Short mmCIF file of C-alpha atoms in Angstrom, two decimals:
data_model
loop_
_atom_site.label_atom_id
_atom_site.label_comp_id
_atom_site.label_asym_id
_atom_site.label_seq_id
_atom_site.Cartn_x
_atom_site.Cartn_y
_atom_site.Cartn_z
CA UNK A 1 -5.65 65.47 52.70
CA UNK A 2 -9.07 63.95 51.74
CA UNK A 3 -7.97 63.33 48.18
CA UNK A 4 -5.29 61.51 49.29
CA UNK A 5 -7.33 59.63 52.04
CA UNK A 6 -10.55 59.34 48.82
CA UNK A 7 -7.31 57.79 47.06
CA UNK A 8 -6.15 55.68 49.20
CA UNK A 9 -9.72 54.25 49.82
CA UNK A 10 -9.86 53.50 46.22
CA UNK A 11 -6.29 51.80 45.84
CA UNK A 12 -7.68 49.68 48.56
CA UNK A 13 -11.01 48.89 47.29
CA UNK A 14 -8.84 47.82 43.31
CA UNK A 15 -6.30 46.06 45.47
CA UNK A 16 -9.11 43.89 47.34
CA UNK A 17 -10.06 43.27 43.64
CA UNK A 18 -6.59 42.00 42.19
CA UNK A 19 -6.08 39.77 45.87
CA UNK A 20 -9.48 38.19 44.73
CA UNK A 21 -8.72 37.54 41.31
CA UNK A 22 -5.03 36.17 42.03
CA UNK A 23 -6.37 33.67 45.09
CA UNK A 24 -8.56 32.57 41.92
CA UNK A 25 -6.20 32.30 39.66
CA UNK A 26 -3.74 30.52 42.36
CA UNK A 27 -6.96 27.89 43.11
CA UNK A 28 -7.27 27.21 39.31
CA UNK A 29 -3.50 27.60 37.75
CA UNK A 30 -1.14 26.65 40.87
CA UNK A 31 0.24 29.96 39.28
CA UNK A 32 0.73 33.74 40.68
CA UNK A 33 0.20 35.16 37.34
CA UNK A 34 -3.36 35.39 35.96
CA UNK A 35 -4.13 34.23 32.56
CA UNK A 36 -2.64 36.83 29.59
CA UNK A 37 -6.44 36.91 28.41
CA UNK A 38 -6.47 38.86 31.13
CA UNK A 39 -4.51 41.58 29.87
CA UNK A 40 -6.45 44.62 30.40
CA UNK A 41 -6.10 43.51 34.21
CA UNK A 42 -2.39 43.78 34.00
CA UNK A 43 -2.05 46.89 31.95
CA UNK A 44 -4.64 48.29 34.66
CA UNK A 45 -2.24 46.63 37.42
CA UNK A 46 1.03 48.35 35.19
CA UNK A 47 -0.90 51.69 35.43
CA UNK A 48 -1.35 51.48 39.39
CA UNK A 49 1.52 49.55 40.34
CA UNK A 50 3.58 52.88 39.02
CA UNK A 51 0.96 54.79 40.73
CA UNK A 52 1.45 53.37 43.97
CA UNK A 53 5.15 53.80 43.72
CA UNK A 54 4.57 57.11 42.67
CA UNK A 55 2.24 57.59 46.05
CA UNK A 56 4.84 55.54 48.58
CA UNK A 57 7.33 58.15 47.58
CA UNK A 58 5.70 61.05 47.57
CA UNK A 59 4.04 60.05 51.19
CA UNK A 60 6.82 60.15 53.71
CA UNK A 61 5.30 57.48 55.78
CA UNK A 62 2.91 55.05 55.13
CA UNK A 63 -0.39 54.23 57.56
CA UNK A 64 0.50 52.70 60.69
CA UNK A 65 -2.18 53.57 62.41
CA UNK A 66 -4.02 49.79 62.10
CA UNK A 67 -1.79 46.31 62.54
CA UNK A 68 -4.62 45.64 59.64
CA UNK A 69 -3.28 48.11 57.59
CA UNK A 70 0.29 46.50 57.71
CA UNK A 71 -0.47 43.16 57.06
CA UNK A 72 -2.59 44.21 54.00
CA UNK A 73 0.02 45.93 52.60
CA UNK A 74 2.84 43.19 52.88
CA UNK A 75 0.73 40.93 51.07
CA UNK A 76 -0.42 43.39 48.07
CA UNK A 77 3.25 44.48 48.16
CA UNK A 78 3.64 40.87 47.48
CA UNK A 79 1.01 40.77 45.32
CA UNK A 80 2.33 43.46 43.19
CA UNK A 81 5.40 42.29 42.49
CA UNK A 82 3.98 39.02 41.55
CA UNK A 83 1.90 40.53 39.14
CA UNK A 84 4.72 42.87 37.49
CA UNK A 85 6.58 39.65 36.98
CA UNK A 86 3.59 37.89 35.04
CA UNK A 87 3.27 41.09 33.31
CA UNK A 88 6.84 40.83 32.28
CA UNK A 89 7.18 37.47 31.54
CA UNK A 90 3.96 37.77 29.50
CA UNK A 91 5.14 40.39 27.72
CA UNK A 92 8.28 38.43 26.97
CA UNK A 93 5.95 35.45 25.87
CA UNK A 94 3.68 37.70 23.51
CA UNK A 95 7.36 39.14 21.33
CA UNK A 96 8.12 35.65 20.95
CA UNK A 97 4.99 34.57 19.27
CA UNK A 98 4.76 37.98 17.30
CA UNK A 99 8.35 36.88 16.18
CA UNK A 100 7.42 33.80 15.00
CA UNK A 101 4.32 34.86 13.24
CA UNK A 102 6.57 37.35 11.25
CA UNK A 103 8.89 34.70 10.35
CA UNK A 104 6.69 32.35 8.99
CA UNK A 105 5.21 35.42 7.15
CA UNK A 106 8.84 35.60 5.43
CA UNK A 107 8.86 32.06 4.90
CA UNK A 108 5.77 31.82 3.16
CA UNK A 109 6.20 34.79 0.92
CA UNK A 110 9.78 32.98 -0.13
CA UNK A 111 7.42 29.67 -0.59
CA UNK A 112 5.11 31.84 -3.10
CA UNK A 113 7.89 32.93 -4.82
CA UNK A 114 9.53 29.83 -5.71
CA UNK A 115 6.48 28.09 -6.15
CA UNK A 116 5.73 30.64 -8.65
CA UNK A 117 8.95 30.45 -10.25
CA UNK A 118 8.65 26.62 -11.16
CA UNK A 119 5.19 27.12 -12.48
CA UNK A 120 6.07 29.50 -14.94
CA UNK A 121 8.73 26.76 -15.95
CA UNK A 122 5.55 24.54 -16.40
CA UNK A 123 5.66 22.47 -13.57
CA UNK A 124 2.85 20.95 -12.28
CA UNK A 125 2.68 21.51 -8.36
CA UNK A 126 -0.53 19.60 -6.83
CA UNK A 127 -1.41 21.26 -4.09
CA UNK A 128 -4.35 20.40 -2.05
CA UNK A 129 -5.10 24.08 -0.77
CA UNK A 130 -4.25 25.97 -3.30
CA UNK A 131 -4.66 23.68 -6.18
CA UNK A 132 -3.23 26.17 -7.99
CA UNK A 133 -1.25 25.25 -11.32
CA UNK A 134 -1.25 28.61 -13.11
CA UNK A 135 -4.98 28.52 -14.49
CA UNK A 136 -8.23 29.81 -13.60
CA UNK A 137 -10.18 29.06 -10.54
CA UNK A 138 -12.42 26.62 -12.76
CA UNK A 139 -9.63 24.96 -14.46
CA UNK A 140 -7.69 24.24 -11.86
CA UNK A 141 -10.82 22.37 -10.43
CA UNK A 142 -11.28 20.41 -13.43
CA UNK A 143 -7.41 19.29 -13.19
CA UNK A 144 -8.06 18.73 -9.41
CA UNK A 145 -10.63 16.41 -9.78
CA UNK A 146 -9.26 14.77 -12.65
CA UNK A 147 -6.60 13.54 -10.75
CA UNK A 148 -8.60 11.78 -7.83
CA UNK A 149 -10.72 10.15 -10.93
CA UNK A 150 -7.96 8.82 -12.84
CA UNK A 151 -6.81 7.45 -9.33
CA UNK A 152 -9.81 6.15 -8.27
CA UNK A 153 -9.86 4.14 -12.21
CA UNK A 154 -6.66 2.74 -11.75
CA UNK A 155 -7.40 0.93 -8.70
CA UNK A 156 -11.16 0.40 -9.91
CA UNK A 157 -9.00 -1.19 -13.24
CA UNK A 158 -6.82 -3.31 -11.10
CA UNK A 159 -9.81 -5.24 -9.25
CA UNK A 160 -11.63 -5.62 -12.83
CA UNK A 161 -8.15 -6.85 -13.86
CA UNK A 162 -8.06 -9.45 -11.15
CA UNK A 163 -11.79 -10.38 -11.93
CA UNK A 164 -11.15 -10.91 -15.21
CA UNK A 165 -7.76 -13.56 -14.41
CA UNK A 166 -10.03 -15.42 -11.70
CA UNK A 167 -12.82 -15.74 -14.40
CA UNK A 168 -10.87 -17.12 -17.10
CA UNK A 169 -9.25 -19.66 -14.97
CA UNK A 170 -12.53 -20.86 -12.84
CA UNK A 171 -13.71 -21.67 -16.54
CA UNK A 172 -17.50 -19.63 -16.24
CA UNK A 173 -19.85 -19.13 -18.89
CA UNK A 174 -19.73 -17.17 -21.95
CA UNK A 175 -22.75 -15.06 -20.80
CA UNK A 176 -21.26 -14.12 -17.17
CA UNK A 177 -17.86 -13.68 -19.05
CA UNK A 178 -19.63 -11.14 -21.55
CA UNK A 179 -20.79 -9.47 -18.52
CA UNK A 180 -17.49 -9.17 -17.19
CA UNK A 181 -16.15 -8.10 -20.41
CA UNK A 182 -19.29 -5.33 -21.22
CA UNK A 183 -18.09 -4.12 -17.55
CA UNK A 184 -14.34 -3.71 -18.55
CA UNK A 185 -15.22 -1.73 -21.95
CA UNK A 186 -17.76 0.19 -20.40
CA UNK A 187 -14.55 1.07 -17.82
CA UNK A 188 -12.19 2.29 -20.76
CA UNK A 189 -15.45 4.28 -21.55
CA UNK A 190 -15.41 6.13 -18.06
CA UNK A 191 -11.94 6.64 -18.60
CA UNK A 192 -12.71 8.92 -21.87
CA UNK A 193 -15.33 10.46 -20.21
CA UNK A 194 -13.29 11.98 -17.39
CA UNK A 195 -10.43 12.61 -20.05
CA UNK A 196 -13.25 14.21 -22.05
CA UNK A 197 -13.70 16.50 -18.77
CA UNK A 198 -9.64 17.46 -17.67
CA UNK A 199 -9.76 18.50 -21.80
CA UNK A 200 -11.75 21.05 -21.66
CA UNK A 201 -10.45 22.02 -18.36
CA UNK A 202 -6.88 22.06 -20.04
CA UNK A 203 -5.89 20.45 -22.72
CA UNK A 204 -2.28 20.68 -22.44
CA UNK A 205 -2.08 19.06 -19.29
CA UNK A 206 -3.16 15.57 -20.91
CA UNK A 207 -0.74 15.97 -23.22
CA UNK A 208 2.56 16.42 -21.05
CA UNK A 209 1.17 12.95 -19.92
CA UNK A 210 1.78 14.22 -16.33
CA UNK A 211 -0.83 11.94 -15.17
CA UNK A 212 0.60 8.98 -16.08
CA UNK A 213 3.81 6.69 -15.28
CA UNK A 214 7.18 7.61 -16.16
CA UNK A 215 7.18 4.56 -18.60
CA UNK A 216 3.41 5.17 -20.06
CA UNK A 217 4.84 8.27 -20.91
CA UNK A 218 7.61 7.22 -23.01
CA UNK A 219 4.61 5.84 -24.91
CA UNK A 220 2.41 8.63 -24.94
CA UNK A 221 0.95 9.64 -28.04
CA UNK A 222 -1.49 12.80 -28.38
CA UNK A 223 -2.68 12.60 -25.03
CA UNK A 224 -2.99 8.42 -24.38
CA UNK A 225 -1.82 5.19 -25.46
CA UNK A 226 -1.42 4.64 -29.06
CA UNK A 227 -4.39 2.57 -30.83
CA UNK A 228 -1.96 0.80 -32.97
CA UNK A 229 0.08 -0.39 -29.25
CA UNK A 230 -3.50 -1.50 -28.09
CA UNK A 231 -3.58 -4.06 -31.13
CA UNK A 232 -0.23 -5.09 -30.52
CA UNK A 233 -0.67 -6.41 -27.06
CA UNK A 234 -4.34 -7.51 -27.28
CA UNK A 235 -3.47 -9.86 -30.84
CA UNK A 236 -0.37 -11.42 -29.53
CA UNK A 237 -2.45 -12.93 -26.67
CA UNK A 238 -5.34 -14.13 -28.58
CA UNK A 239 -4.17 -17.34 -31.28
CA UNK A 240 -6.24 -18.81 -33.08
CA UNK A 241 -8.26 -16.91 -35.27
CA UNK A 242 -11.07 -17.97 -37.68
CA UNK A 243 -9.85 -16.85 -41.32
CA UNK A 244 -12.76 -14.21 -41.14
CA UNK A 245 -11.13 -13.36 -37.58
CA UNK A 246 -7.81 -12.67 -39.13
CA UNK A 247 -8.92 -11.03 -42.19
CA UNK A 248 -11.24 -8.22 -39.68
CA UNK A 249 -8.18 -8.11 -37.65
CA UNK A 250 -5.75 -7.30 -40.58
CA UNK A 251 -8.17 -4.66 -41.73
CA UNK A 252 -8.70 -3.23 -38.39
CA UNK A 253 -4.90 -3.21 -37.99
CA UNK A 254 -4.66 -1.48 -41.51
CA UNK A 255 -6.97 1.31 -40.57
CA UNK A 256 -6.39 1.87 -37.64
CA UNK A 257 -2.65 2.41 -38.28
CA UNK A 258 -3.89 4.75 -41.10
CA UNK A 259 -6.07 7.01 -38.54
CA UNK A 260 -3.22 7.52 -36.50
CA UNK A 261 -0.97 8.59 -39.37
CA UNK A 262 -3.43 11.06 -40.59
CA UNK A 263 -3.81 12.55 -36.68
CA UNK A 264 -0.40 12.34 -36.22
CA UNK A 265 0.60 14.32 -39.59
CA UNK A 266 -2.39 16.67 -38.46
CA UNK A 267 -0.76 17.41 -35.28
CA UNK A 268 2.81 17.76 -36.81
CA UNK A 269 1.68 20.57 -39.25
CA UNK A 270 -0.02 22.44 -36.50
CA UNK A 271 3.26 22.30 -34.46
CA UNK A 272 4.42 23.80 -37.90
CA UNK A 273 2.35 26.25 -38.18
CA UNK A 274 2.22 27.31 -34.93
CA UNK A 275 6.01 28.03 -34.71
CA UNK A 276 5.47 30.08 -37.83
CA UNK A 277 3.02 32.20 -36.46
CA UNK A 278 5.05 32.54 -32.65
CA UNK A 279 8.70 33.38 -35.24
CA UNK A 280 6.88 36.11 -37.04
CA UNK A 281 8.47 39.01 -36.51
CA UNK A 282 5.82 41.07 -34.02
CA UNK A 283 6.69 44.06 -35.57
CA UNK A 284 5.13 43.68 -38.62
CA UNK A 285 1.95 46.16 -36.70
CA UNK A 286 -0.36 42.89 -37.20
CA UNK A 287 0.34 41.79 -33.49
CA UNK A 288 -3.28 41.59 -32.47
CA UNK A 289 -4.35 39.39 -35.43
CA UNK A 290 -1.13 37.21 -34.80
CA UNK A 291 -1.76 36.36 -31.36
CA UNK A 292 -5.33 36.00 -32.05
CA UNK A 293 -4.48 33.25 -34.86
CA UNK A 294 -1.73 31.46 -32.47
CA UNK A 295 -4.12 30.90 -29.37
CA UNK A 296 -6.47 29.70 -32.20
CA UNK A 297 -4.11 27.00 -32.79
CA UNK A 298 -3.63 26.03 -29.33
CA UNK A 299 -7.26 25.70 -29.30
CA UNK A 300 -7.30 22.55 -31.97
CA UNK A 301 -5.00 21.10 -30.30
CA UNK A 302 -8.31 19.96 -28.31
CA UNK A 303 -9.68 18.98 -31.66
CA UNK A 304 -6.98 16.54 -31.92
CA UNK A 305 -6.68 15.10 -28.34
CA UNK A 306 -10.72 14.26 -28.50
CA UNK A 307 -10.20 12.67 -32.02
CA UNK A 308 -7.14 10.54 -30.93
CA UNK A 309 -9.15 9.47 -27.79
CA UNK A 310 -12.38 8.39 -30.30
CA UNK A 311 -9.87 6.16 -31.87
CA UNK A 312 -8.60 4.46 -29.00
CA UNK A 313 -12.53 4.05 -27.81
CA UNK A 314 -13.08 3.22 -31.30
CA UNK A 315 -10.43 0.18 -31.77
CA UNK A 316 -11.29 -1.27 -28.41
CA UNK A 317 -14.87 -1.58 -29.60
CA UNK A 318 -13.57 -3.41 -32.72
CA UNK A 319 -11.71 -5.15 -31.16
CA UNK A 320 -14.24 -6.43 -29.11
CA UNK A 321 -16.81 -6.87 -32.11
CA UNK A 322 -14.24 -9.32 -33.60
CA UNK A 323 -13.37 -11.44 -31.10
CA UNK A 324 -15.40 -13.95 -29.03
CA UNK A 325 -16.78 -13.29 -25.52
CA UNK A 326 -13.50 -15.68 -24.68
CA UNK A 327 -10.41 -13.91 -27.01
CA UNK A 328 -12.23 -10.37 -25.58
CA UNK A 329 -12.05 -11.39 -22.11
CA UNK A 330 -8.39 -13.13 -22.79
CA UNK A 331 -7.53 -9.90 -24.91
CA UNK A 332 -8.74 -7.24 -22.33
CA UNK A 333 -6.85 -9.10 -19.51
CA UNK A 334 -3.56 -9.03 -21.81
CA UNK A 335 -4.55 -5.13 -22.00
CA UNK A 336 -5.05 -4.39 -18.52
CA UNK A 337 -1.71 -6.48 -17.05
CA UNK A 338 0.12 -4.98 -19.89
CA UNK A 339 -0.47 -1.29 -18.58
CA UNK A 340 -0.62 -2.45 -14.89
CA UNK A 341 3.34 -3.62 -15.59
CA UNK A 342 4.45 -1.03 -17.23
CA UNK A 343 3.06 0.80 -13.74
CA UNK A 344 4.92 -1.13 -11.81
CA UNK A 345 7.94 -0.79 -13.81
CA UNK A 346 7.79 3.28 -13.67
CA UNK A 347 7.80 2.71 -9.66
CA UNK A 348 11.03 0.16 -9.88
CA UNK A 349 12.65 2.73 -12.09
CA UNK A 350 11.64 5.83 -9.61
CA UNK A 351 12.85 3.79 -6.64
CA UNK A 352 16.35 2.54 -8.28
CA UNK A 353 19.50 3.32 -6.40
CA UNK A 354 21.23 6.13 -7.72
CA UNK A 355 24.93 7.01 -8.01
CA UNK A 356 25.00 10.55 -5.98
CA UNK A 357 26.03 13.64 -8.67
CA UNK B 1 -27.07 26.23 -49.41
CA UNK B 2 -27.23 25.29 -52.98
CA UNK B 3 -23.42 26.05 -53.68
CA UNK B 4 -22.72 23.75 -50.83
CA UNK B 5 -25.20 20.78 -52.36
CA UNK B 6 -23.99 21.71 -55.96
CA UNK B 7 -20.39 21.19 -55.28
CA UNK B 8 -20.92 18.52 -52.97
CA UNK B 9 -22.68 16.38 -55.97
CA UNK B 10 -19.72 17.48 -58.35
CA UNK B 11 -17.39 14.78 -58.00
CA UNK B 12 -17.66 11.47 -55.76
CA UNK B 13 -15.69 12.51 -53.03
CA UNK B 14 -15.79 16.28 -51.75
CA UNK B 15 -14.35 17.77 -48.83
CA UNK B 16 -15.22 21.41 -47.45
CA UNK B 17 -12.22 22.58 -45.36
CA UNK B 18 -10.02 25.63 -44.20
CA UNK B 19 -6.64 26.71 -45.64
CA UNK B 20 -5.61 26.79 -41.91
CA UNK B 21 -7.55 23.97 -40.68
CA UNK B 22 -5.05 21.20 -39.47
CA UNK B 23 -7.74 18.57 -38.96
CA UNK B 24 -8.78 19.12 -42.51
CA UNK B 25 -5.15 18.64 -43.39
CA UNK B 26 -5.19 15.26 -41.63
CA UNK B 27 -8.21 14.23 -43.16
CA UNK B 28 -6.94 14.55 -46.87
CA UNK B 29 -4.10 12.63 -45.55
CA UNK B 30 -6.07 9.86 -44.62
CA UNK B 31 -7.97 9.80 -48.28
CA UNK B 32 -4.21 9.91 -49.75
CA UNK B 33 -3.34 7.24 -47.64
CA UNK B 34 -6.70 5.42 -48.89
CA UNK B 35 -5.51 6.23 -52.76
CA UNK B 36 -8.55 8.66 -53.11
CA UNK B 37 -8.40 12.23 -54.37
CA UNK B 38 -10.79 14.40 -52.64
CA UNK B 39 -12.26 17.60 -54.45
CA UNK B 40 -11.34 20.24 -51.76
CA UNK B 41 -13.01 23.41 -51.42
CA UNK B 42 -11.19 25.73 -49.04
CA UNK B 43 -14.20 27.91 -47.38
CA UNK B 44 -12.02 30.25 -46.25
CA UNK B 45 -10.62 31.59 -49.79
CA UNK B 46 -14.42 31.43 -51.11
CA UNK B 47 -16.15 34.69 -51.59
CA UNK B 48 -19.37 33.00 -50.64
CA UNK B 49 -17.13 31.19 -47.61
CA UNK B 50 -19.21 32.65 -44.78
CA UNK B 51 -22.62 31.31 -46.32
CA UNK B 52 -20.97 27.84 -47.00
CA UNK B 53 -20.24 27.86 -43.30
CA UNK B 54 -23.49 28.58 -42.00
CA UNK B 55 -25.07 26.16 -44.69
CA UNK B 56 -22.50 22.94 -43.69
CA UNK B 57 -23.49 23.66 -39.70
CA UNK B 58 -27.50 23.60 -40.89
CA UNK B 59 -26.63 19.90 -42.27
CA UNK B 60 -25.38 18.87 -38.97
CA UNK B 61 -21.39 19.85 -39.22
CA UNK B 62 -20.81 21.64 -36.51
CA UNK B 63 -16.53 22.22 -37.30
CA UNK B 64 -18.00 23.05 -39.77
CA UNK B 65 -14.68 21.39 -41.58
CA UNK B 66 -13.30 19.40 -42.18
CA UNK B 67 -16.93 18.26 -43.83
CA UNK B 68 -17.02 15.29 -46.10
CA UNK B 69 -19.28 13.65 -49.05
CA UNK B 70 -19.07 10.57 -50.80
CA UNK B 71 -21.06 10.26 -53.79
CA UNK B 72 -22.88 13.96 -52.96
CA UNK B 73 -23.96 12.29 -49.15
CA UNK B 74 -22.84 13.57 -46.31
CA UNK B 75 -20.79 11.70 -44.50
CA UNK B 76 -20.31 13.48 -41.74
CA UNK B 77 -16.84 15.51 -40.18
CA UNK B 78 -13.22 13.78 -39.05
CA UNK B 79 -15.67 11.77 -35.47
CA UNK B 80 -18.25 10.04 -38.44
CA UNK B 81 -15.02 9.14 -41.30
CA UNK B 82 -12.56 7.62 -38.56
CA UNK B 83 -15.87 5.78 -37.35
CA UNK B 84 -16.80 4.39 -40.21
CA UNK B 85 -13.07 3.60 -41.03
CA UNK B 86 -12.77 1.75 -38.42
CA UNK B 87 -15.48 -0.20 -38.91
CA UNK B 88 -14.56 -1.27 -42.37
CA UNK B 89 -17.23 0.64 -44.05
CA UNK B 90 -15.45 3.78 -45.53
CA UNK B 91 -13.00 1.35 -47.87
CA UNK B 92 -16.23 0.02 -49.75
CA UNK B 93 -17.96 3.97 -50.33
CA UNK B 94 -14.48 5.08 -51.70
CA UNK B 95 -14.05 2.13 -54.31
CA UNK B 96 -15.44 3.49 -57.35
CA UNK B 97 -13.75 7.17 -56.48
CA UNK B 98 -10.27 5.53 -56.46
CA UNK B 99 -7.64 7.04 -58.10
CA UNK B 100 -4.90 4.40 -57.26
CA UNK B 101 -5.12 0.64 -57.35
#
């Protein structure tokens, strides 16, 4: 009898507790249920509200002593049931989200999967949070921030482009013209610098020519424009020559043709000899030494990218050392649009309407 | 040191390079090209090879091929010849070493 009465005091005392923290959350929510950071409350409130069933029907009548007692227990019968039905509907909410988190698990794992797939087929995926194209934490950082420089030089480019048109045609002097061209050489310089950088970070990635324009690309040539296309563009924009003019430019022409021969049959015979070395039959026991000698290999091919990008800094120097502040300036211009069109083109082509497969 | 020096003052134009050294290979295309034929010394098939190396990256080549001299001066690796190419200044070292008109 006293436990039960000792009981009954306490139910009372945690019931005064859960009326108190409903009014509140009633006040504040305009809701019966409290908050599911709350949930220790409601598995408490679970763990009683069976209790007090359990009590009601084991007791075969309830305190009627009081009218207090009565009203009380409408309302936390009330009460309870409110709660059970936040509890429930809680519940309900918390299996939804759990759901969701586990399919989005799935979905990512697929995403890994695939996105793993295409890079072993070589593809390039930029990615800002991963960043991730298949190489080392460093590398891919070097790639990463090659990117956003080469971006940031193309638009830096374009305005030095513009500068350049507005010059020539507001007719300024030769000495703020030199400037002007001195500031678009010393650009092409910047632009081997941070080439200089994605190299060592990976080589291979300048030369799939990834980083530039569909139609640059059809151009590409051991990591960049060709030297020899440079000439072409630059001398067709820059009549008349002194004889001494034409003779350097014949020359430079000559040579610079001859370089890129030479680097080109370089490259060819280290395709050669790398497809030797990768058709060997493994077999053969020296597989160590073999694999050693092919990564080797790979590893000039960074000799060859950095020798192909000296010539290209190299011929716009010349270039630049034969010419007057004007013919540079006119030459440079021809140079920039050229490359800025052939841009534009690769986004006309991308954009084209398409016959569906 | 002295075998490099020695052979280097041999004939007028002397190239050290690598039997499997494709730069060097695209450097003696570029002499061909210029109608000049190069004395080559392959390091790499030279019993004193190793020493050769270390003695070409004392004089500054740090490949150390391909490694070329003109008239038993270094001129410097593949960066220092297209350079001077370029500029118009190789043509005029290689005249009196030319083997074609």
């Amino acid at each position: 009898m006293s436990s039960l009465s000792t009981e009954l005091t306490r139910r009372m005392a945690i019931y005064e507790q859960f009326h108190q923290i409903n009014k509140w959350g009633d006040t504040f929510n305009g809701e019966d249920s409290p908050k599911t950071g709350s949930s220790t409350v409601l598995q408490v409130d679970v763990r009683l509200e069976n209790k007090a069933e359990y009590i009601s029907s084991e007791k075969t009548e309830p305190p009627r002593s009081d009218q207090e007692t009565n009203k009380p227990t409408d309302k936390i019968q009330r009460r309870l049931a409110q709660n059970r039905e936040a509890a429930r509907k809680s519940r309900l909410r918390k299996k939804a989200y759990v759901q969701q988190l586990e399919s989005s698990r799935l979905k990512l794992a697929q995403l890994e999967q695939e996105l793993e797939r295409a890079r072993q087929q070589g593809l390039y995926i930029s990615s800002a949070s991963t960043g991730y194209f298949g190489l080392s934490a460093a590398a891919n950082a070097g790639i990463t921030a090659f990117e956003m420089e080469y971006g940031n030089w193309v638009e830096e480019q374009n305005k030095k482009i513009c500068e350049l048109r507005s010059a020539l045609q507001a007719h300024i002097t030769d000495i703020e013209l030199h400037i002007l061209v001195e500031n678009s050489l010393n650009h092409y310089c910047n632009l081997f610098h941070i080439k200089a950088d994605a190299a060592k970070a990976d080589v291979f990635y300048l030369i799939s020519g990834i980083w530039r324009t569909t139609a640059e690309r059809f151009f590409h040539w051991i990591g960049g424009f060709r030297p020899s296309e440079l000439l072409n563009v630059v001398m067709s924009q820059i009549e008349p020559l002194t004889d001494q003019q034409q003779l350097e430019v014949y020359n430079l022409q000559q040579s610079s043709q001859q370089a890129e021969d030479a680097l080109s049959q370089g490259i060819d015979r280290l395709q050669q000899n790398l497809a030797e070395s990768v058709a060997t039959d493994l077999s053969s026991g020296n597989y160590r030494a073999q694999v050693a000698a092919a990564i080797d290999k790979l590893q000039a091919l960074e000799g060859f990218v950095k020798q192909a990008d000296h010539l290209r800094q190299q011929t716009l120097q010349q270039m630049a050392r034969i010419l007057t502040t004007r013919q540079a300036a006119r030459g440079l211009l021809a140079l920039g649009e050229y490359f800025h069109r052939l841009r534009a083109l690769s986004s006309l082509w991308s954009a084209r309407p398409r016959e569906p497969a | 040191m002295e075998k490099v020096t020695s052979l280097a003052s041999e004939k007028g134009v002397v190239l050290f390079s690598k039997s499997s050294c494709c730069m060097c290979y695209a450097v003696k295309i570029l002499f061909q090209e210029l109608g000049v034929t190069p004395m080559v010394h392959e390091i790499d098939q030279d019993p004193e090879g190793w020493e050769m190396e270390k003695a070409l990256k004392r004089l500054g080549c740090n490949g150390p091929v391909p490694a070329i001299f003109i008239g038993g001066k270094l001129v410097g690796s593949t960066n220092e010849v297209m350079s001077l190419h370029l500029g118009g200044g190789l043509l005029p070292m290689l005249k009196p070493y030319k083997t074609l008109c």
